[in-house]
Amino acid sequence: MSENATTTNKSARLRELLAGPRPVAAVGAHDGLSAKLVEQAGFDAVWCSSFEVSASYGLPDASLVTMTQFLAAAEAMDAIIDIPVIADCDTGFGGPLNVAFAVERYERAGIAAMCIEDKLFPKINSFADAGQDLLPTKEFALKIEAGKQTQKDERFLLIARTEALISGQGVPEALERAHAYADAGADAVLVHSKSRRPDDILELGDAWDRDVPLVAVPTTYASVEEKALFDAGYRLVIYANQGMRAAVKNMREVLGKLRAEGRAESVDADIATMPEIFALQGMTAAFRTAP
């Protein structure tokens, strides 16, 4: 493998970043446009968020969107950005055979990595006020093994996500599951939490003793700094849904103002210009744009 191939392959690039001297920062997106904005903001990777993709269809994040739809979203992002795409694949769309099938398809499409979680199908979003039942550890480890045995490019990453803290089972159970998933071949382990404080996340990181990167998603424990997570062993930090939440809040405000004022000029200062959108779309210089 040439040096150039190593640095241009997006899976290889993600591996290089994870082995580097600083935290890797990824942000959630749901389509090509939002992924382009993540890249332009200077982040290292895009998280193809199942929450955001589901919401973009106006549907709950509850295993309603199909693998085909999730894959199409990831492909649309990957086609127009140079940074890696990490695909959030919920529970892996079924059992070990389903995970193996997904790995084959995502790898063939050129997606850098995919992440699967240890909840039962159908899952419900981790922050929903609902029960969070987990698959037995050994059964989920079989999913990881099936995925790793299927992949053809050793650079592709399969990330295992444990929801033990989400389900209220505590750090010991989360650590045990994380160990089992790393031992099954996971290339990284995402430890999810909905606590308002990072204490459990940091405690698990301090106890981590595998040569496998940890991944954090500081949605609720939002005050923690990337450096603190990195020092505790978390090589990848995912801001999973802030982009969509910002878009919804600002769109709602602009549309409310437009409805109240009844003239387009009233929101001109609050919205992007047409040339800005043309630039994001990649319109060529042959097309004239309005001022």
Coordinates of C-alpha atoms in Angstrom, one line a residue:
M1 CA 0.0 0.0 0.0
S2 CA 1.5 3.4 -1.0
E3 CA 1.8 6.3 1.4
N4 CA -0.6 8.2 -0.9
A5 CA -3.2 5.4 -0.7
T6 CA -3.0 5.5 3.1
T7 CA -3.6 9.2 3.4
T8 CA -6.4 9.4 0.8
N9 CA -8.5 6.4 1.8
K10 CA -11.0 7.8 4.3
S11 CA -11.0 4.8 6.6
A12 CA -7.2 5.0 6.7
R13 CA -7.4 8.7 7.4
L14 CA -9.8 8.1 10.3
R15 CA -7.4 5.5 11.8
E16 CA -4.5 8.0 11.5
L17 CA -6.5 10.6 13.3
L18 CA -7.5 8.3 16.1
A19 CA -3.8 7.4 16.6
G20 CA -2.8 11.1 16.6
P21 CA -2.0 13.5 19.4
R22 CA -5.3 15.2 19.8
P23 CA -9.0 14.4 20.1
V24 CA -10.9 13.7 16.8
A25 CA -14.0 15.8 16.6
A26 CA -17.1 14.7 14.6
V27 CA -20.4 16.4 14.1
G28 CA -23.8 14.9 13.3
A29 CA -25.4 15.5 9.9
H30 CA -28.4 14.1 7.9
D31 CA -27.7 15.0 4.3
G32 CA -25.1 16.3 1.9
L33 CA -25.7 20.0 2.7
S34 CA -25.4 19.5 6.5
A35 CA -22.3 17.4 6.0
K36 CA -20.7 20.1 3.8
L37 CA -21.3 22.6 6.6
V38 CA -19.6 20.3 9.1
E39 CA -16.6 20.0 6.8
Q40 CA -16.4 23.8 6.2
A41 CA -16.5 24.4 10.0
G42 CA -13.2 22.5 10.2
F43 CA -14.3 19.3 12.0
D44 CA -12.4 16.0 11.4
A45 CA -15.4 13.7 10.5
V46 CA -19.1 13.6 9.9
W47 CA -21.4 11.4 12.1
C48 CA -24.3 10.2 9.8
S49 CA -26.7 10.4 12.7
S50 CA -29.7 8.0 12.8
F51 CA -31.5 10.6 15.0
E52 CA -31.0 13.3 12.4
V53 CA -31.7 11.1 9.4
S54 CA -34.9 9.8 11.1
A55 CA -35.9 13.4 12.0
S56 CA -35.3 14.5 8.4
Y57 CA -38.1 12.1 7.4
G58 CA -40.3 13.5 10.2
L59 CA -40.0 10.1 11.9
P60 CA -39.1 9.0 15.5
D61 CA -35.6 7.6 16.0
A62 CA -37.0 4.1 16.6
S63 CA -35.8 1.7 13.9
L64 CA -38.3 3.0 11.4
V65 CA -35.9 4.2 8.7
T66 CA -34.4 1.3 6.7
M67 CA -30.8 0.4 6.0
T68 CA -31.3 1.5 2.4
Q69 CA -32.3 4.9 3.5
F70 CA -29.5 5.3 6.0
L71 CA -26.9 4.1 3.5
A72 CA -28.3 6.5 0.9
A73 CA -27.8 9.4 3.4
A74 CA -24.3 8.3 4.2
E75 CA -23.4 8.0 0.5
A76 CA -24.8 11.4 -0.3
M77 CA -22.6 12.9 2.4
D78 CA -19.5 11.0 1.4
A79 CA -19.8 11.9 -2.2
I80 CA -19.3 15.6 -1.6
I81 CA -16.9 15.9 1.3
D82 CA -13.3 14.9 1.8
I83 CA -13.5 14.1 5.5
P84 CA -14.5 10.6 6.7
V85 CA -18.1 9.6 7.3
I86 CA -19.0 7.5 10.4
A87 CA -22.4 5.9 9.9
D88 CA -24.7 5.4 12.9
C89 CA -26.3 2.1 12.1
D90 CA -28.4 1.6 15.3
T91 CA -28.6 -2.1 16.2
G92 CA -27.0 -3.2 12.9
F93 CA -30.4 -3.8 11.3
G94 CA -30.9 -7.2 12.9
G95 CA -28.7 -10.2 13.9
P96 CA -25.2 -11.1 12.9
L97 CA -26.1 -11.8 9.3
N98 CA -27.7 -8.4 9.0
V99 CA -24.6 -6.8 10.4
A100 CA -22.4 -8.7 8.0
F101 CA -24.6 -7.6 5.1
A102 CA -24.5 -4.0 6.3
V103 CA -20.7 -4.0 6.6
E104 CA -20.4 -5.4 3.1
R105 CA -22.6 -2.6 1.7
Y106 CA -21.2 0.3 3.7
E107 CA -17.6 -0.8 3.0
R108 CA -18.4 -1.1 -0.8
A109 CA -19.9 2.4 -0.7
G110 CA -16.6 3.8 0.6
I111 CA -18.0 4.8 4.0
A112 CA -15.1 5.1 6.5
A113 CA -16.8 3.4 9.5
M114 CA -20.0 2.2 10.9
C115 CA -21.2 2.0 14.5
I116 CA -23.7 -0.4 16.0
E117 CA -25.2 -0.5 19.5
D118 CA -26.1 -3.2 21.9
K119 CA -29.8 -2.4 22.4
L120 CA -32.6 -4.7 21.3
F121 CA -34.4 -4.2 18.0
P122 CA -36.4 -2.1 17.6
K123 CA -34.4 0.5 19.4
I124 CA -35.6 3.8 20.8
N125 CA -33.5 6.9 21.0
S126 CA -31.2 6.9 24.1
F127 CA -32.6 10.2 25.4
A128 CA -36.3 9.2 25.0
D129 CA -38.3 8.6 28.2
A130 CA -38.6 4.9 27.6
G131 CA -37.0 1.6 28.6
Q132 CA -33.6 0.8 27.1
D133 CA -33.3 -3.0 27.0
L134 CA -29.9 -4.4 26.0
L135 CA -28.9 -7.5 24.1
P136 CA -26.9 -10.0 26.1
T137 CA -23.2 -9.3 25.8
K138 CA -22.2 -12.5 24.1
E139 CA -25.0 -12.0 21.5
F140 CA -23.8 -8.6 20.6
A141 CA -20.2 -9.7 20.5
L142 CA -21.3 -12.2 17.8
K143 CA -22.5 -9.2 15.7
I144 CA -19.1 -7.6 16.0
E145 CA -17.4 -10.8 15.0
A146 CA -19.7 -11.3 12.0
G147 CA -19.0 -7.8 10.8
K148 CA -15.3 -8.1 11.2
Q149 CA -15.1 -11.4 9.4
T150 CA -17.1 -10.0 6.5
Q151 CA -15.1 -6.8 5.8
K152 CA -12.5 -7.0 3.0
D153 CA -10.5 -3.8 3.6
E154 CA -8.7 -4.0 6.9
R155 CA -8.8 -0.2 7.1
F156 CA -12.6 0.0 7.5
L157 CA -13.7 0.5 11.1
L158 CA -16.5 -1.1 13.0
I159 CA -17.4 0.7 16.2
A160 CA -19.2 -1.0 19.0
R161 CA -21.5 1.1 21.1
T162 CA -22.6 0.1 24.6
E163 CA -25.8 1.6 26.1
A164 CA -25.1 0.1 29.6
L165 CA -25.0 3.6 31.2
I166 CA -28.1 4.7 29.3
S167 CA -30.0 1.7 30.7
G168 CA -28.9 2.5 34.3
Q169 CA -26.6 -0.6 34.7
G170 CA -23.6 1.4 35.9
V171 CA -19.9 1.6 35.1
P172 CA -18.9 -2.0 36.0
E173 CA -21.4 -3.4 33.4
A174 CA -20.4 -0.8 30.8
L175 CA -16.8 -1.6 31.3
E176 CA -17.4 -5.4 31.1
R177 CA -19.3 -4.9 27.9
A178 CA -16.7 -2.6 26.4
H179 CA -14.0 -5.1 27.1
A180 CA -16.0 -7.9 25.5
Y181 CA -16.7 -5.9 22.4
A182 CA -13.0 -4.9 22.1
D183 CA -12.0 -8.5 22.5
A184 CA -14.5 -9.4 19.7
G185 CA -12.7 -7.2 17.3
A186 CA -14.3 -3.8 17.5
D187 CA -12.0 -1.1 16.2
A188 CA -13.3 1.5 18.8
V189 CA -15.9 1.4 21.6
L190 CA -18.5 4.2 22.1
V191 CA -19.6 4.5 25.7
H192 CA -22.9 6.4 25.8
S193 CA -24.4 8.3 28.7
K194 CA -27.3 10.6 29.4
S195 CA -25.9 11.9 32.7
R196 CA -25.6 15.6 33.2
R197 CA -22.1 15.0 34.5
P198 CA -19.2 13.2 32.8
D199 CA -18.2 11.4 36.0
D200 CA -19.1 7.9 34.8
I201 CA -17.6 8.4 31.4
L202 CA -14.3 9.6 32.9
E203 CA -14.3 6.8 35.5
L204 CA -14.7 4.2 32.8
G205 CA -11.9 5.9 30.7
D206 CA -9.5 5.7 33.7
A207 CA -10.2 2.0 34.1
W208 CA -9.8 1.2 30.3
D209 CA -7.0 -1.2 29.6
R210 CA -7.4 -2.2 26.0
D211 CA -5.5 -0.8 23.0
V212 CA -8.8 0.2 21.4
P213 CA -9.9 3.9 21.2
L214 CA -12.9 5.0 23.2
V215 CA -15.6 7.3 21.8
A216 CA -17.7 9.9 23.7
V217 CA -20.9 11.7 22.8
P218 CA -21.2 14.6 25.2
T219 CA -24.8 15.6 24.5
T220 CA -26.0 15.9 28.1
Y221 CA -22.7 16.2 29.9
A222 CA -22.0 19.1 27.6
S223 CA -19.7 21.1 29.9
V224 CA -16.8 18.6 29.6
E225 CA -13.9 19.7 27.4
E226 CA -12.5 17.6 24.6
K227 CA -9.1 17.6 26.3
A228 CA -10.5 16.1 29.5
L229 CA -12.1 13.3 27.5
F230 CA -8.9 12.7 25.5
D231 CA -6.9 12.5 28.6
A232 CA -9.3 9.8 29.9
G233 CA -8.8 7.7 26.7
Y234 CA -11.5 9.0 24.5
R235 CA -9.9 9.6 21.1
L236 CA -13.2 10.5 19.2
V237 CA -15.7 13.1 20.5
I238 CA -19.0 13.2 18.6
Y239 CA -21.3 16.2 18.7
A240 CA -24.2 14.1 17.5
N241 CA -27.1 16.4 16.9
Q242 CA -26.2 20.0 17.6
G243 CA -26.4 20.9 13.9
M244 CA -30.0 19.8 13.3
R245 CA -31.1 21.3 16.6
A246 CA -29.6 24.7 15.6
A247 CA -31.3 24.5 12.2
V248 CA -34.7 23.7 13.7
K249 CA -34.5 26.6 16.2
N250 CA -33.4 29.1 13.7
M251 CA -35.7 28.0 10.9
R252 CA -38.6 28.2 13.3
E253 CA -37.7 31.7 14.3
V254 CA -37.2 32.9 10.8
L255 CA -40.5 31.3 9.5
G256 CA -42.4 32.8 12.5
K257 CA -41.0 36.3 11.7
L258 CA -41.8 35.9 8.0
R259 CA -45.4 34.9 8.8
A260 CA -45.9 37.8 11.2
E261 CA -44.3 40.4 8.9
G262 CA -45.8 39.2 5.6
R263 CA -42.8 40.3 3.4
A264 CA -39.6 38.5 2.5
E265 CA -37.4 41.4 3.2
S266 CA -38.1 41.1 6.9
V267 CA -35.9 38.0 7.2
D268 CA -33.2 38.9 4.7
A269 CA -30.7 39.7 7.5
D270 CA -31.4 36.3 9.2
I271 CA -30.9 34.0 6.2
A272 CA -28.1 32.9 3.9
T273 CA -27.8 34.6 0.5
M274 CA -28.5 32.7 -2.7
P275 CA -24.8 32.9 -3.7
E276 CA -23.9 31.2 -0.4
I277 CA -26.3 28.3 -1.2
F278 CA -25.0 28.2 -4.8
A279 CA -21.4 27.9 -3.3
L280 CA -22.5 25.0 -1.1
Q281 CA -24.1 23.3 -4.1
G282 CA -21.0 23.7 -6.2
M283 CA -22.6 25.8 -8.9
T284 CA -20.0 26.6 -11.6
A285 CA -18.9 30.1 -12.5
A286 CA -20.8 29.7 -15.7
F287 CA -24.0 30.4 -13.8
R288 CA -24.6 34.0 -13.0
T289 CA -25.9 34.6 -9.4
A290 CA -28.0 37.4 -8.1
P291 CA -26.4 39.9 -5.7

